[in-house]
Amino acid sequence: MTHQRPISPLKAFLTKLVLCLGWLITKLPFSLQISIGKALGWLLLIIAKRRRHIAQTNIDLAFKDYTREQRQNIIREHFISLGISLIEIPNCWWGSDSKLKNLAQIHGIEHLEQAQRNNEGIILLSAHFTHLEIAGRLLAMHAPFFVMYRPHENPILEQVMSNSRQKRFSLAIKRSEVKTMLKSLKDGHTVWYAPDQNFGLKNSIFSPFFGIPAATNTATSRFARISGAKVIPFFSSRIDDKYQLTILPPLTDFPTEDIQKDTDRINKLIEDHVKLAPEQYLWSHRRYKDRPDNEPGLY
């Protein structure tokens, strides 16, 4: 559970200042916003040494067959993508539908629409790409779904994010509210869920991700089994200042009785889509933080 502690007056002032700047930036042409985001990305590459080390480690592990130059290029492009994401997020909160609606091309939405017409519970399976937030915002303009989230520790940011979630999504469910999620699925709702971050070993098993054992939550398989929900993958990519949203057909023969097999399948599915635009995945997260017994830490 995330506890919100009081923040200092200085941090509150700086948070509000950044929010004001973010709101102002949303008023600019979107192509100009992207250019600002790229500049922020270059700045992050220089100053965010800890995150750069994490991204470097992850990319060296995941793409060990690449040349050093290729891996360095992914890192540079990754931080540019991160910078753009800082510009995308204010658009998720304050961007108008009329301004955003032409930014997305959606492929395969019929798979989601058919299952929703049948009142089937749906786990809308996604992954942590740098443009995850705006991808969800864009899809929500075309289809209703619930969203799972982790509350932010900064109460000012959390209030802004909460207001946006209430406005954009049918229902927002805290990551800890498992019973609410299961009930929603059993009642025939769609829940957007991304299981690909390392939140510890509880309810997780080690599953290959780019050939490296990664602690992976088994919730996708467990939730699908308990609720009877379909699992429909939803991935996205950023192409210049536009977004391609791809919804795949429901997974067949899922879940099985083998939770390891199910989890490996989910990781492989995510891995395949990361390979399409590797710089856009959130490599600055410690995906390989927890290690199997007797293995040394990687960071």
XYZ file of N, CA and C in Angstrom, residues 104-238:
405
model
N -4.070 8.985 -33.234
C -3.971 7.524 -33.135
C -4.548 6.815 -34.350
N -3.851 5.763 -34.761
C -4.390 4.776 -35.680
C -4.587 3.492 -34.882
N -5.797 2.956 -34.914
C -6.111 1.786 -34.100
C -6.345 0.584 -35.005
N -5.620 -0.474 -34.727
C -5.761 -1.717 -35.486
C -6.295 -2.811 -34.564
N -7.319 -3.503 -35.023
C -7.830 -4.650 -34.282
C -8.837 -4.321 -33.198
N -9.400 -3.110 -33.214
C -10.345 -2.764 -32.144
C -11.581 -3.654 -32.190
N -11.826 -4.280 -33.332
C -12.988 -5.166 -33.440
C -12.892 -6.341 -32.463
N -11.689 -6.757 -32.115
C -11.530 -7.858 -31.148
C -12.051 -7.444 -29.771
N -11.767 -6.213 -29.397
C -12.243 -5.699 -28.115
C -13.741 -5.443 -28.160
N -14.204 -4.840 -29.243
C -15.625 -4.509 -29.360
C -16.495 -5.762 -29.342
N -16.060 -6.825 -30.011
C -16.849 -8.060 -30.054
C -16.989 -8.662 -28.666
N -15.885 -8.730 -27.931
C -15.937 -9.297 -26.581
C -16.780 -8.434 -25.653
N -16.714 -7.116 -25.815
C -17.524 -6.229 -24.979
C -19.001 -6.356 -25.322
N -19.320 -6.531 -26.604
C -20.726 -6.738 -26.978
C -21.275 -8.018 -26.358
N -20.411 -8.997 -26.170
C -20.829 -10.267 -25.565
C -20.823 -10.220 -24.045
N -20.536 -9.032 -23.492
C -20.489 -8.839 -22.027
C -19.503 -9.793 -21.352
N -18.383 -10.016 -22.010
C -17.352 -10.888 -21.451
C -16.354 -10.070 -20.637
N -15.922 -10.619 -19.517
C -14.838 -9.990 -18.786
C -13.567 -10.035 -19.617
N -12.818 -8.937 -19.599
C -11.625 -8.845 -20.442
C -10.461 -8.283 -19.632
N -9.349 -9.008 -19.631
C -8.088 -8.444 -19.148
C -7.402 -7.841 -20.364
N -7.350 -6.513 -20.414
C -6.705 -5.810 -21.520
C -5.214 -5.734 -21.192
N -4.491 -6.706 -21.694
C -3.095 -6.919 -21.309
C -2.176 -5.945 -22.027
N -1.387 -5.213 -21.251
C -0.470 -4.247 -21.839
C 0.897 -4.380 -21.193
N 1.785 -3.445 -21.489
C 3.141 -3.457 -20.935
C 3.612 -2.020 -20.779
N 4.676 -1.846 -19.998
C 5.139 -0.501 -19.653
C 6.070 0.067 -20.728
N 5.452 0.567 -21.771
C 6.170 1.358 -22.750
C 6.176 2.811 -22.276
N 7.111 3.603 -22.787
C 7.208 4.988 -22.318
C 5.948 5.786 -22.628
N 5.219 5.391 -23.650
C 4.004 6.107 -24.046
C 2.741 5.396 -23.555
N 2.878 4.599 -22.505
C 1.741 3.834 -21.976
C 0.566 4.734 -21.616
N 0.850 5.852 -20.943
C -0.225 6.715 -20.451
C -1.059 7.280 -21.595
N -0.398 7.820 -22.608
C -1.169 8.439 -23.685
C -1.849 7.377 -24.546
N -1.273 6.185 -24.628
C -1.933 5.105 -25.364
C -3.270 4.761 -24.715
N -3.277 4.680 -23.382
C -4.529 4.419 -22.678
C -5.532 5.535 -22.856
N -5.036 6.765 -22.814
C -5.915 7.934 -22.999
C -6.560 7.914 -24.381
N -5.776 7.568 -25.394
C -6.297 7.538 -26.759
C -7.294 6.403 -26.953
N -7.003 5.231 -26.398
C -7.932 4.110 -26.546
C -9.235 4.377 -25.812
N -9.155 5.067 -24.671
C -10.359 5.350 -23.881
C -11.342 6.239 -24.629
N -10.884 6.909 -25.676
C -11.783 7.715 -26.498
C -12.631 6.846 -27.422
N -12.272 5.560 -27.533
C -12.954 4.665 -28.474
C -13.626 3.471 -27.811
N -13.232 3.146 -26.587
C -13.803 1.976 -25.911
C -13.749 2.187 -24.403
N -14.785 1.752 -23.680
C -14.773 1.901 -22.217
C -13.944 0.799 -21.560
N -13.214 1.146 -20.525
C -12.512 0.129 -19.739
C -12.112 0.701 -18.390
N -11.896 -0.213 -17.454
C -11.391 0.149 -16.131
C -9.862 0.152 -16.189
N -9.254 0.855 -15.254
C -7.798 0.929 -15.225
C -7.295 0.591 -13.828
N -6.197 -0.175 -13.765
C -5.535 -0.428 -12.485
C -4.374 0.550 -12.346
N -4.144 1.024 -11.119
C -3.092 2.023 -10.935
C -2.462 1.888 -9.559
N -1.295 2.497 -9.440
C -0.588 2.580 -8.167
C -0.602 4.041 -7.732
N -1.180 4.368 -6.570
C -1.262 5.770 -6.142
C 0.118 6.411 -6.042
N 0.198 7.676 -6.441
C 1.463 8.410 -6.372
C 1.705 8.896 -4.953
N 2.965 8.914 -4.539
C 3.299 9.335 -3.179
C 3.132 10.839 -2.982
N 3.236 11.609 -4.051
C 3.046 13.061 -3.973
C 1.543 13.350 -4.010
N 0.955 13.879 -2.930
C -0.501 14.051 -2.883
C -1.035 15.039 -3.917
N -0.236 16.024 -4.295
C -0.691 16.986 -5.303
C -0.790 16.307 -6.666
N 0.250 15.566 -7.028
C 0.211 14.823 -8.286
C -0.896 13.777 -8.279
N -1.062 13.102 -7.157
C -2.089 12.068 -7.070
C -3.480 12.655 -7.267
N -3.720 13.857 -6.756
C -5.027 14.486 -6.929
C -5.288 14.800 -8.401
N -4.273 15.328 -9.082
C -4.415 15.617 -10.510
C -4.668 14.328 -11.289
N -3.896 13.297 -10.971
C -4.043 12.021 -11.664
C -5.391 11.376 -11.367
N -5.843 11.496 -10.125
C -7.136 10.934 -9.742
C -8.272 11.617 -10.495
N -8.197 12.938 -10.603
C -9.223 13.680 -11.347
C -9.266 13.225 -12.805
N -8.080 13.015 -13.383
C -8.013 12.580 -14.773
C -8.574 11.171 -14.935
N -8.206 10.266 -14.025
C -8.708 8.888 -14.113
C -10.226 8.846 -14.029
N -10.794 9.642 -13.127
C -12.244 9.653 -12.967
C -12.936 10.175 -14.221
N -12.279 11.098 -14.915
C -12.873 11.704 -16.106
C -12.721 10.817 -17.337
N -11.579 10.142 -17.449
C -11.254 9.437 -18.692
C -11.656 7.968 -18.701
N -11.673 7.334 -17.524
C -11.898 5.889 -17.474
C -13.185 5.563 -16.722
N -13.751 4.406 -17.025
C -15.009 4.011 -16.397
C -14.851 3.845 -14.893
N -13.721 3.269 -14.467
C -13.435 3.072 -13.043
C -11.931 2.908 -12.883
N -11.386 3.464 -11.803
C -9.967 3.298 -11.482
C -9.846 2.405 -10.253
N -9.037 1.360 -10.362
C -8.886 0.367 -9.304
C -7.440 0.382 -8.823
N -7.242 0.551 -7.521
C -5.885 0.503 -6.984
C -5.294 -0.890 -7.195
N -3.999 -0.930 -7.386
C -3.319 -2.205 -7.640
C -3.529 -3.202 -6.510
N -3.762 -2.683 -5.306
C -3.959 -3.556 -4.144
C -5.392 -4.082 -4.027
N -6.316 -3.537 -4.810
C -7.735 -3.901 -4.692
C -8.067 -5.082 -5.613
N -7.496 -6.218 -5.289
C -7.637 -7.397 -6.139
C -9.092 -7.867 -6.203
N -9.789 -7.834 -5.080
C -11.183 -8.284 -5.068
C -12.048 -7.438 -5.998
N -11.794 -6.128 -6.026
C -12.556 -5.244 -6.912
C -12.286 -5.585 -8.369
N -11.030 -5.862 -8.680
C -10.693 -6.229 -10.053
C -11.388 -7.521 -10.463
N -11.323 -8.537 -9.604
C -11.941 -9.816 -9.938
C -13.447 -9.685 -10.107
N -14.083 -8.913 -9.239
C -15.528 -8.702 -9.363
C -15.851 -7.992 -10.676
N -15.024 -7.013 -11.033
C -15.243 -6.284 -12.283
C -15.167 -7.229 -13.476
N -14.189 -8.118 -13.467
C -14.050 -9.076 -14.563
C -15.227 -10.047 -14.598
N -15.634 -10.542 -13.433
C -16.766 -11.468 -13.375
C -18.058 -10.800 -13.826
N -18.159 -9.483 -13.620
C -19.356 -8.738 -14.026
C -19.334 -8.349 -15.502
N -18.287 -8.756 -16.220
C -18.249 -8.513 -17.663
C -17.591 -7.217 -18.079
N -16.757 -6.648 -17.223
C -16.083 -5.395 -17.564
C -14.685 -5.670 -18.122
N -14.110 -4.632 -18.705
C -12.750 -4.684 -19.242
C -11.817 -3.963 -18.291
N -10.708 -4.607 -17.931
C -9.734 -4.006 -17.014
C -8.371 -3.965 -17.702
N -7.814 -2.778 -17.803
C -6.492 -2.557 -18.408
C -5.426 -2.898 -17.379
N -4.495 -3.780 -17.754
C -3.550 -4.306 -16.772
C -2.196 -4.562 -17.423
N -1.126 -4.108 -16.761
C 0.237 -4.325 -17.259
C 1.042 -5.054 -16.185
N 1.405 -6.314 -16.412
C 2.032 -7.138 -15.365
C 3.556 -7.197 -15.428
N 4.197 -6.318 -16.190
C 5.597 -6.543 -16.556
C 6.617 -5.770 -15.727
N 6.253 -5.320 -14.523
C 7.239 -4.678 -13.666
C 7.565 -5.566 -12.471
N 8.746 -5.347 -11.914
C 9.220 -6.134 -10.778
C 8.785 -5.458 -9.487
N 7.794 -6.057 -8.808
C 7.311 -5.525 -7.533
C 7.619 -6.485 -6.388
N 8.664 -7.295 -6.556
C 9.041 -8.227 -5.503
C 8.660 -9.654 -5.851
N 8.965 -10.560 -4.930
C 8.791 -11.987 -5.187
C 7.420 -12.525 -4.791
N 6.641 -11.756 -4.034
C 5.312 -12.217 -3.642
C 4.433 -12.361 -4.877
N 3.799 -13.518 -5.013
C 2.923 -13.826 -6.146
C 3.663 -13.771 -7.483
N 4.974 -13.948 -7.456
C 5.773 -13.900 -8.677
C 6.575 -15.185 -8.838
N 6.928 -15.469 -10.072
C 7.855 -16.555 -10.378
C 8.883 -16.011 -11.360
N 9.987 -16.727 -11.509
C 10.996 -16.299 -12.468
C 10.642 -16.843 -13.847
N 10.602 -15.912 -14.800
C 10.232 -16.255 -16.166
C 11.178 -15.522 -17.113
N 11.601 -16.162 -18.202
C 12.555 -15.502 -19.100
C 11.967 -14.245 -19.741
N 12.746 -13.187 -19.718
C 12.423 -11.960 -20.451
C 13.706 -11.540 -21.152
N 13.717 -11.678 -22.463
C 14.932 -11.510 -23.258
C 16.039 -12.459 -22.778
N 15.625 -13.670 -22.395
C 16.572 -14.702 -22.018
C 17.116 -14.602 -20.612
N 16.672 -13.616 -19.847
C 17.145 -13.407 -18.483
C 15.996 -13.696 -17.518
N 16.198 -14.528 -16.478
C 15.118 -14.760 -15.511
C 14.664 -13.448 -14.873
N 13.371 -13.174 -14.953
C 12.806 -11.938 -14.407
C 11.641 -12.287 -13.495
N 11.638 -11.731 -12.282
C 10.513 -11.950 -11.369
C 9.255 -11.362 -12.001
N 8.273 -12.210 -12.251
C 7.083 -11.808 -12.998
C 5.829 -12.210 -12.244
N 4.946 -11.256 -12.035
C 3.698 -11.526 -11.338
C 2.850 -12.500 -12.153
N 2.275 -13.472 -11.472
C 1.472 -14.501 -12.146
C -0.007 -14.133 -12.225
N -0.326 -12.875 -11.937
C -1.728 -12.473 -11.807
C -2.524 -12.658 -13.091
N -1.903 -12.466 -14.254
C -2.663 -12.590 -15.501
C -3.304 -13.965 -15.606
N -2.526 -14.990 -15.362
C -3.043 -16.360 -15.417
C -4.054 -16.609 -14.307
N -3.719 -16.183 -13.092
C -4.601 -16.437 -11.948
C -5.932 -15.703 -12.095
N -5.882 -14.436 -12.488
C -7.114 -13.655 -12.638
C -7.996 -14.230 -13.742
N -7.377 -14.647 -14.844
C -8.153 -15.217 -15.945
C -8.827 -16.516 -15.519
N -8.124 -17.316 -14.732
C -8.684 -18.593 -14.283
C -9.838 -18.375 -13.309
N -9.650 -17.482 -12.349
C -10.665 -17.258 -11.315
C -11.909 -16.592 -11.891
N -11.707 -15.628 -12.785
C -12.832 -14.823 -13.277
C -13.448 -15.353 -14.559
N -12.706 -16.187 -15.287
C -13.181 -16.634 -16.590
C -13.021 -15.592 -17.677
N -12.250 -14.537 -17.402
C -12.086 -13.448 -18.362
C -11.198 -13.855 -19.529
N -11.449 -13.232 -20.672
C -10.551 -13.365 -21.806
C -9.357 -12.433 -21.610
N -8.238 -12.805 -22.200
C -7.054 -11.945 -22.186
C -6.839 -11.421 -23.602
N -6.957 -10.101 -23.758
C -6.784 -9.459 -25.058
C -5.564 -8.541 -24.989
N -4.500 -8.841 -25.727
C -3.305 -7.998 -25.688
C -3.531 -6.650 -26.379
N -2.961 -5.610 -25.783
C -3.054 -4.243 -26.306
C -1.661 -3.621 -26.248
N -1.099 -3.334 -27.421
C 0.228 -2.735 -27.486
C 0.183 -1.462 -28.325
N 1.219 -0.672 -28.192
C 1.244 0.608 -28.897
C 2.668 0.953 -29.290
N 2.780 1.868 -30.238
C 4.089 2.395 -30.618
C 3.921 3.848 -31.035
N 4.962 4.614 -30.824
C 4.983 6.026 -31.221
C 5.738 6.147 -32.534
